[in-house]
Amino acid sequence: MTYPLNDHMIDALSASNPQQRLQAAMAIGTRAEPRDLDVLIARCRVEPDFFVRDMLTWALTRLPADDTIPRLIAELDSSQPQAISQSLHTLSKVGDVRAWPAMDPALIGTALIAHPDTEVVRSAWRATVALVPGENRGELASALVTQLGRGDIEMQKSLSRAIVALGEDLVSVVDEKLHAEDDTVRAHAMATRDMFDDPDAGFAHALDAAKRVVALGSETTV
């Protein structure tokens, strides 16, 4: 069944009330009309509410991948960080490996996995791990470990989870960073190594323990 274009529904995506925007995104996703693609992409760039953004992503996953993937990939070149992070998040949910070349560090460098914006880079870590073909896991792991030591504890936890999700057969890539000159990198590598051994262990506890080990090691070399 084809639904007539409902201008009120489109207008509601920019309503001041987030609940109205949420309901509008849900309704648009339910009808799943390809002609709504442009307005959904545009709203993703500016939507301030997390739950509405998640509903926009759901609505986009309901549309034909042949239409959405090229548009989402184009958003990766945006000057707006939210447009990039939301596109990465949505591509990971669509789950189509055709998007992989657009984020593969071997092809585009570290523009995404080392992006200066926190939300963009965390989305990039999750998306690359979700879409990487099996034969490219090692290369991706080697690229991701270059970011060890970056950011606060939540950011470091996100990176560790991404690396661990690539598979325990790649733990040697993390081991190479256990002897890094930077104390923060070494501690983060140790905590990530512990997550390989015990994925259910608390990251904060593992990181604190690793920092103590690194500090003791530094003292003995003074």
mmCIF file of C-alpha atoms in Angstrom:
data_model
loop_
_atom_site.group_PDB
_atom_site.id
_atom_site.type_symbol
_atom_site.label_atom_id
_atom_site.label_comp_id
_atom_site.label_asym_id
_atom_site.label_seq_id
_atom_site.Cartn_x
_atom_site.Cartn_y
_atom_site.Cartn_z
ATOM 1 C CA MET A 1 0.000 0.000 0.000
ATOM 2 C CA THR A 2 1.293 3.457 -0.902
ATOM 3 C CA TYR A 3 0.625 6.232 1.584
ATOM 4 C CA PRO A 4 0.011 9.810 0.436
ATOM 5 C CA LEU A 5 2.722 12.248 1.462
ATOM 6 C CA ASN A 6 1.781 13.627 4.860
ATOM 7 C CA ASP A 7 3.251 17.117 5.159
ATOM 8 C CA HIS A 8 2.171 17.344 8.790
ATOM 9 C CA MET A 9 4.262 14.284 9.582
ATOM 10 C CA ILE A 10 7.313 15.809 7.916
ATOM 11 C CA ASP A 11 6.761 19.126 9.688
ATOM 12 C CA ALA A 12 6.536 17.303 13.021
ATOM 13 C CA LEU A 13 10.160 16.166 12.638
ATOM 14 C CA SER A 14 11.210 19.717 13.512
ATOM 15 C CA ALA A 15 8.620 20.335 16.240
ATOM 16 C CA SER A 16 9.862 21.880 19.484
ATOM 17 C CA ASN A 17 8.541 18.917 21.494
ATOM 18 C CA PRO A 18 10.912 15.908 21.275
ATOM 19 C CA GLN A 19 8.019 13.504 21.847
ATOM 20 C CA GLN A 20 6.326 14.836 18.720
ATOM 21 C CA ARG A 21 9.554 14.411 16.767
ATOM 22 C CA LEU A 22 9.924 10.866 18.086
ATOM 23 C CA GLN A 23 6.394 9.952 17.024
ATOM 24 C CA ALA A 24 6.926 11.522 13.605
ATOM 25 C CA ALA A 25 10.131 9.552 13.038
ATOM 26 C CA MET A 26 8.346 6.364 14.099
ATOM 27 C CA ALA A 27 5.440 7.031 11.750
ATOM 28 C CA ILE A 28 7.760 7.770 8.826
ATOM 29 C CA GLY A 29 9.733 4.610 9.548
ATOM 30 C CA THR A 30 6.544 2.584 9.741
ATOM 31 C CA ARG A 31 5.385 3.677 6.313
ATOM 32 C CA ALA A 32 8.930 3.178 4.912
ATOM 33 C CA GLU A 33 8.582 5.370 1.825
ATOM 34 C CA PRO A 34 11.867 5.858 -0.116
ATOM 35 C CA ARG A 35 10.846 9.441 -0.899
ATOM 36 C CA ASP A 36 11.323 10.258 2.809
ATOM 37 C CA LEU A 37 15.057 9.520 2.588
ATOM 38 C CA ASP A 38 16.176 13.114 2.073
ATOM 39 C CA VAL A 39 14.218 14.521 4.994
ATOM 40 C CA LEU A 40 15.428 11.761 7.329
ATOM 41 C CA ILE A 41 19.065 12.348 6.368
ATOM 42 C CA ALA A 42 18.659 16.091 6.825
ATOM 43 C CA ARG A 43 17.102 15.673 10.270
ATOM 44 C CA CYS A 44 19.906 13.354 11.387
ATOM 45 C CA ARG A 45 22.360 16.230 10.949
ATOM 46 C CA VAL A 46 20.666 18.484 13.488
ATOM 47 C CA GLU A 47 18.443 16.400 15.795
ATOM 48 C CA PRO A 48 19.501 17.149 19.412
ATOM 49 C CA ASP A 49 17.652 14.325 21.195
ATOM 50 C CA PHE A 50 19.352 10.925 21.477
ATOM 51 C CA PHE A 51 16.127 8.910 21.384
ATOM 52 C CA VAL A 52 14.820 10.762 18.348
ATOM 53 C CA ARG A 53 18.140 10.224 16.568
ATOM 54 C CA ASP A 54 17.879 6.520 17.303
ATOM 55 C CA MET A 55 14.376 6.464 15.847
ATOM 56 C CA LEU A 56 15.619 8.288 12.751
ATOM 57 C CA THR A 57 18.236 5.571 12.354
ATOM 58 C CA TRP A 58 15.542 2.911 12.669
ATOM 59 C CA ALA A 59 13.457 4.694 10.037
ATOM 60 C CA LEU A 60 16.431 4.760 7.667
ATOM 61 C CA THR A 61 17.072 1.037 8.148
ATOM 62 C CA ARG A 62 13.524 0.427 6.954
ATOM 63 C CA LEU A 63 14.290 1.918 3.545
ATOM 64 C CA PRO A 64 15.953 0.019 0.673
ATOM 65 C CA ALA A 65 19.690 -0.307 1.322
ATOM 66 C CA ASP A 66 20.416 0.444 -2.334
ATOM 67 C CA ASP A 67 19.016 3.928 -1.716
ATOM 68 C CA THR A 68 20.261 4.615 1.800
ATOM 69 C CA ILE A 69 23.865 3.396 1.637
ATOM 70 C CA PRO A 70 25.112 5.874 -1.014
ATOM 71 C CA ARG A 71 23.431 8.769 0.794
ATOM 72 C CA LEU A 72 24.837 7.755 4.172
ATOM 73 C CA ILE A 73 28.320 7.342 2.704
ATOM 74 C CA ALA A 74 28.079 10.835 1.221
ATOM 75 C CA GLU A 75 27.387 12.174 4.728
ATOM 76 C CA LEU A 76 30.807 10.947 5.859
ATOM 77 C CA ASP A 77 32.320 13.924 4.009
ATOM 78 C CA SER A 78 30.142 16.409 5.878
ATOM 79 C CA SER A 79 31.637 19.296 7.844
ATOM 80 C CA GLN A 80 29.073 18.603 10.595
ATOM 81 C CA PRO A 81 30.320 16.069 13.161
ATOM 82 C CA GLN A 82 26.802 14.938 14.029
ATOM 83 C CA ALA A 83 26.071 14.161 10.386
ATOM 84 C CA ILE A 84 29.144 11.931 10.274
ATOM 85 C CA SER A 85 28.551 10.166 13.587
ATOM 86 C CA GLN A 86 24.886 9.544 12.837
ATOM 87 C CA SER A 87 25.725 8.218 9.386
ATOM 88 C CA LEU A 88 28.308 5.830 10.821
ATOM 89 C CA HIS A 89 25.846 4.647 13.441
ATOM 90 C CA THR A 90 23.150 4.070 10.842
ATOM 91 C CA LEU A 91 25.507 2.260 8.472
ATOM 92 C CA SER A 92 26.459 -0.093 11.302
ATOM 93 C CA LYS A 93 22.764 -0.818 11.880
ATOM 94 C CA VAL A 94 22.060 -1.369 8.190
ATOM 95 C CA GLY A 95 24.915 -3.871 8.326
ATOM 96 C CA ASP A 96 25.726 -3.897 4.623
ATOM 97 C CA VAL A 97 29.419 -4.515 3.889
ATOM 98 C CA ARG A 98 29.198 -2.351 0.782
ATOM 99 C CA ALA A 99 29.804 0.559 3.156
ATOM 100 C CA TRP A 100 33.133 -0.854 4.364
ATOM 101 C CA PRO A 101 35.417 0.766 1.727
ATOM 102 C CA ALA A 102 34.150 4.196 2.777
ATOM 103 C CA MET A 103 35.535 3.696 6.289
ATOM 104 C CA ASP A 104 38.414 1.258 5.726
ATOM 105 C CA PRO A 105 41.572 2.815 7.261
ATOM 106 C CA ALA A 106 43.659 1.022 4.640
ATOM 107 C CA LEU A 107 41.861 3.041 1.949
ATOM 108 C CA ILE A 108 41.011 6.371 3.591
ATOM 109 C CA GLY A 109 43.616 6.551 6.347
ATOM 110 C CA THR A 110 42.682 7.487 9.902
ATOM 111 C CA ALA A 111 40.269 10.299 9.026
ATOM 112 C CA LEU A 112 37.422 8.520 10.809
ATOM 113 C CA ILE A 113 39.046 6.285 13.431
ATOM 114 C CA ALA A 114 41.208 9.206 14.638
ATOM 115 C CA HIS A 115 38.646 11.958 14.094
ATOM 116 C CA PRO A 116 39.031 14.823 16.605
ATOM 117 C CA ASP A 117 35.338 14.739 17.556
ATOM 118 C CA THR A 118 34.596 12.283 20.368
ATOM 119 C CA GLU A 119 31.203 11.133 19.103
ATOM 120 C CA VAL A 120 32.443 10.713 15.545
ATOM 121 C CA VAL A 121 35.447 8.641 16.529
ATOM 122 C CA ARG A 122 33.479 6.394 18.890
ATOM 123 C CA SER A 123 30.892 5.825 16.159
ATOM 124 C CA ALA A 124 33.708 5.072 13.723
ATOM 125 C CA TRP A 125 35.216 2.466 16.035
ATOM 126 C CA ARG A 126 31.869 0.713 16.430
ATOM 127 C CA ALA A 127 30.948 0.923 12.749
ATOM 128 C CA THR A 128 34.270 -0.355 11.427
ATOM 129 C CA VAL A 129 34.183 -3.336 13.776
ATOM 130 C CA ALA A 130 30.586 -4.081 12.772
ATOM 131 C CA LEU A 131 31.285 -3.989 9.029
ATOM 132 C CA VAL A 132 34.882 -5.165 8.598
ATOM 133 C CA PRO A 133 35.211 -8.267 6.390
ATOM 134 C CA GLY A 134 36.920 -11.175 8.121
ATOM 135 C CA GLU A 135 40.083 -10.910 6.065
ATOM 136 C CA ASN A 136 40.533 -7.250 7.069
ATOM 137 C CA ARG A 137 40.247 -7.690 10.834
ATOM 138 C CA GLY A 138 44.002 -7.707 11.423
ATOM 139 C CA GLU A 139 44.562 -4.480 9.508
ATOM 140 C CA LEU A 140 41.712 -2.812 11.365
ATOM 141 C CA ALA A 141 43.044 -3.959 14.738
ATOM 142 C CA SER A 142 46.468 -2.522 13.892
ATOM 143 C CA ALA A 143 44.834 0.788 13.006
ATOM 144 C CA LEU A 144 42.665 0.904 16.127
ATOM 145 C CA VAL A 145 45.514 0.288 18.576
ATOM 146 C CA THR A 146 47.124 3.526 17.384
ATOM 147 C CA GLN A 147 44.357 5.244 19.352
ATOM 148 C CA LEU A 148 45.135 3.548 22.677
ATOM 149 C CA GLY A 149 45.506 6.057 25.490
ATOM 150 C CA ARG A 150 43.162 8.599 23.949
ATOM 151 C CA GLY A 151 40.439 10.366 25.914
ATOM 152 C CA ASP A 152 38.710 9.750 29.232
ATOM 153 C CA ILE A 153 37.798 6.396 30.732
ATOM 154 C CA GLU A 154 34.522 6.082 28.792
ATOM 155 C CA MET A 155 36.266 6.764 25.512
ATOM 156 C CA GLN A 156 39.020 4.291 26.325
ATOM 157 C CA LYS A 157 36.429 1.679 27.262
ATOM 158 C CA SER A 158 34.709 2.157 23.888
ATOM 159 C CA LEU A 159 37.972 1.568 22.054
ATOM 160 C CA SER A 160 38.853 -1.482 24.135
ATOM 161 C CA ARG A 161 35.446 -3.024 23.490
ATOM 162 C CA ALA A 162 35.845 -2.424 19.762
ATOM 163 C CA ILE A 163 39.278 -4.054 19.689
ATOM 164 C CA VAL A 164 38.162 -7.043 21.766
ATOM 165 C CA ALA A 165 35.125 -7.510 19.509
ATOM 166 C CA LEU A 166 37.459 -8.167 16.575
ATOM 167 C CA GLY A 167 38.414 -11.510 18.109
ATOM 168 C CA GLU A 168 40.837 -12.974 20.621
ATOM 169 C CA ASP A 169 43.100 -14.231 17.846
ATOM 170 C CA LEU A 170 44.211 -10.601 17.406
ATOM 171 C CA VAL A 171 45.381 -10.086 20.984
ATOM 172 C CA SER A 172 49.001 -9.970 19.791
ATOM 173 C CA VAL A 173 48.278 -6.597 18.168
ATOM 174 C CA VAL A 174 47.511 -5.203 21.623
ATOM 175 C CA ASP A 175 50.531 -6.949 23.141
ATOM 176 C CA GLU A 176 52.769 -4.851 20.902
ATOM 177 C CA LYS A 177 51.578 -1.752 22.786
ATOM 178 C CA LEU A 178 52.422 -3.169 26.228
ATOM 179 C CA HIS A 179 55.912 -1.735 25.816
ATOM 180 C CA ALA A 180 54.934 1.683 24.469
ATOM 181 C CA GLU A 181 56.890 4.649 25.809
ATOM 182 C CA ASP A 182 53.739 6.510 26.844
ATOM 183 C CA ASP A 183 52.451 5.384 30.260
ATOM 184 C CA THR A 184 48.825 6.079 29.331
ATOM 185 C CA VAL A 185 49.099 3.932 26.214
ATOM 186 C CA ARG A 186 50.711 1.080 28.156
ATOM 187 C CA ALA A 187 48.037 1.181 30.851
ATOM 188 C CA HIS A 188 45.254 1.212 28.271
ATOM 189 C CA ALA A 189 46.871 -1.695 26.423
ATOM 190 C CA MET A 190 47.094 -3.690 29.675
ATOM 191 C CA ALA A 191 43.445 -3.019 30.489
ATOM 192 C CA THR A 192 42.437 -4.050 26.966
ATOM 193 C CA ARG A 193 44.542 -7.199 27.289
ATOM 194 C CA ASP A 194 42.667 -8.026 30.495
ATOM 195 C CA MET A 195 39.358 -7.635 28.644
ATOM 196 C CA PHE A 196 40.476 -10.274 26.150
ATOM 197 C CA ASP A 197 41.063 -12.635 29.080
ATOM 198 C CA ASP A 198 37.859 -11.670 30.905
ATOM 199 C CA PRO A 199 35.350 -9.710 28.772
ATOM 200 C CA ASP A 200 32.965 -9.387 31.715
ATOM 201 C CA ALA A 201 35.532 -7.740 33.969
ATOM 202 C CA GLY A 202 34.932 -4.095 34.833
ATOM 203 C CA PHE A 203 37.022 -1.864 32.582
ATOM 204 C CA ALA A 204 37.505 0.836 35.215
ATOM 205 C CA HIS A 205 38.944 -1.696 37.651
ATOM 206 C CA ALA A 206 41.200 -3.181 34.964
ATOM 207 C CA LEU A 207 42.451 0.260 33.957
ATOM 208 C CA ASP A 208 43.169 1.280 37.554
ATOM 209 C CA ALA A 209 45.114 -1.934 38.107
ATOM 210 C CA ALA A 210 47.051 -1.396 34.885
ATOM 211 C CA LYS A 211 47.918 2.172 35.874
ATOM 212 C CA ARG A 212 49.331 0.927 39.183
ATOM 213 C CA VAL A 213 51.477 -1.634 37.387
ATOM 214 C CA VAL A 214 52.746 0.999 34.963
ATOM 215 C CA ALA A 215 53.474 3.430 37.806
ATOM 216 C CA LEU A 216 55.436 0.808 39.727
ATOM 217 C CA GLY A 217 57.374 -0.079 36.604
ATOM 218 C CA SER A 218 58.224 3.566 35.985
ATOM 219 C CA GLU A 219 59.475 3.969 39.555
ATOM 220 C CA THR A 220 61.840 1.021 39.249
ATOM 221 C CA THR A 221 63.431 2.483 36.136
ATOM 222 C CA VAL A 222 64.138 5.885 37.678
#
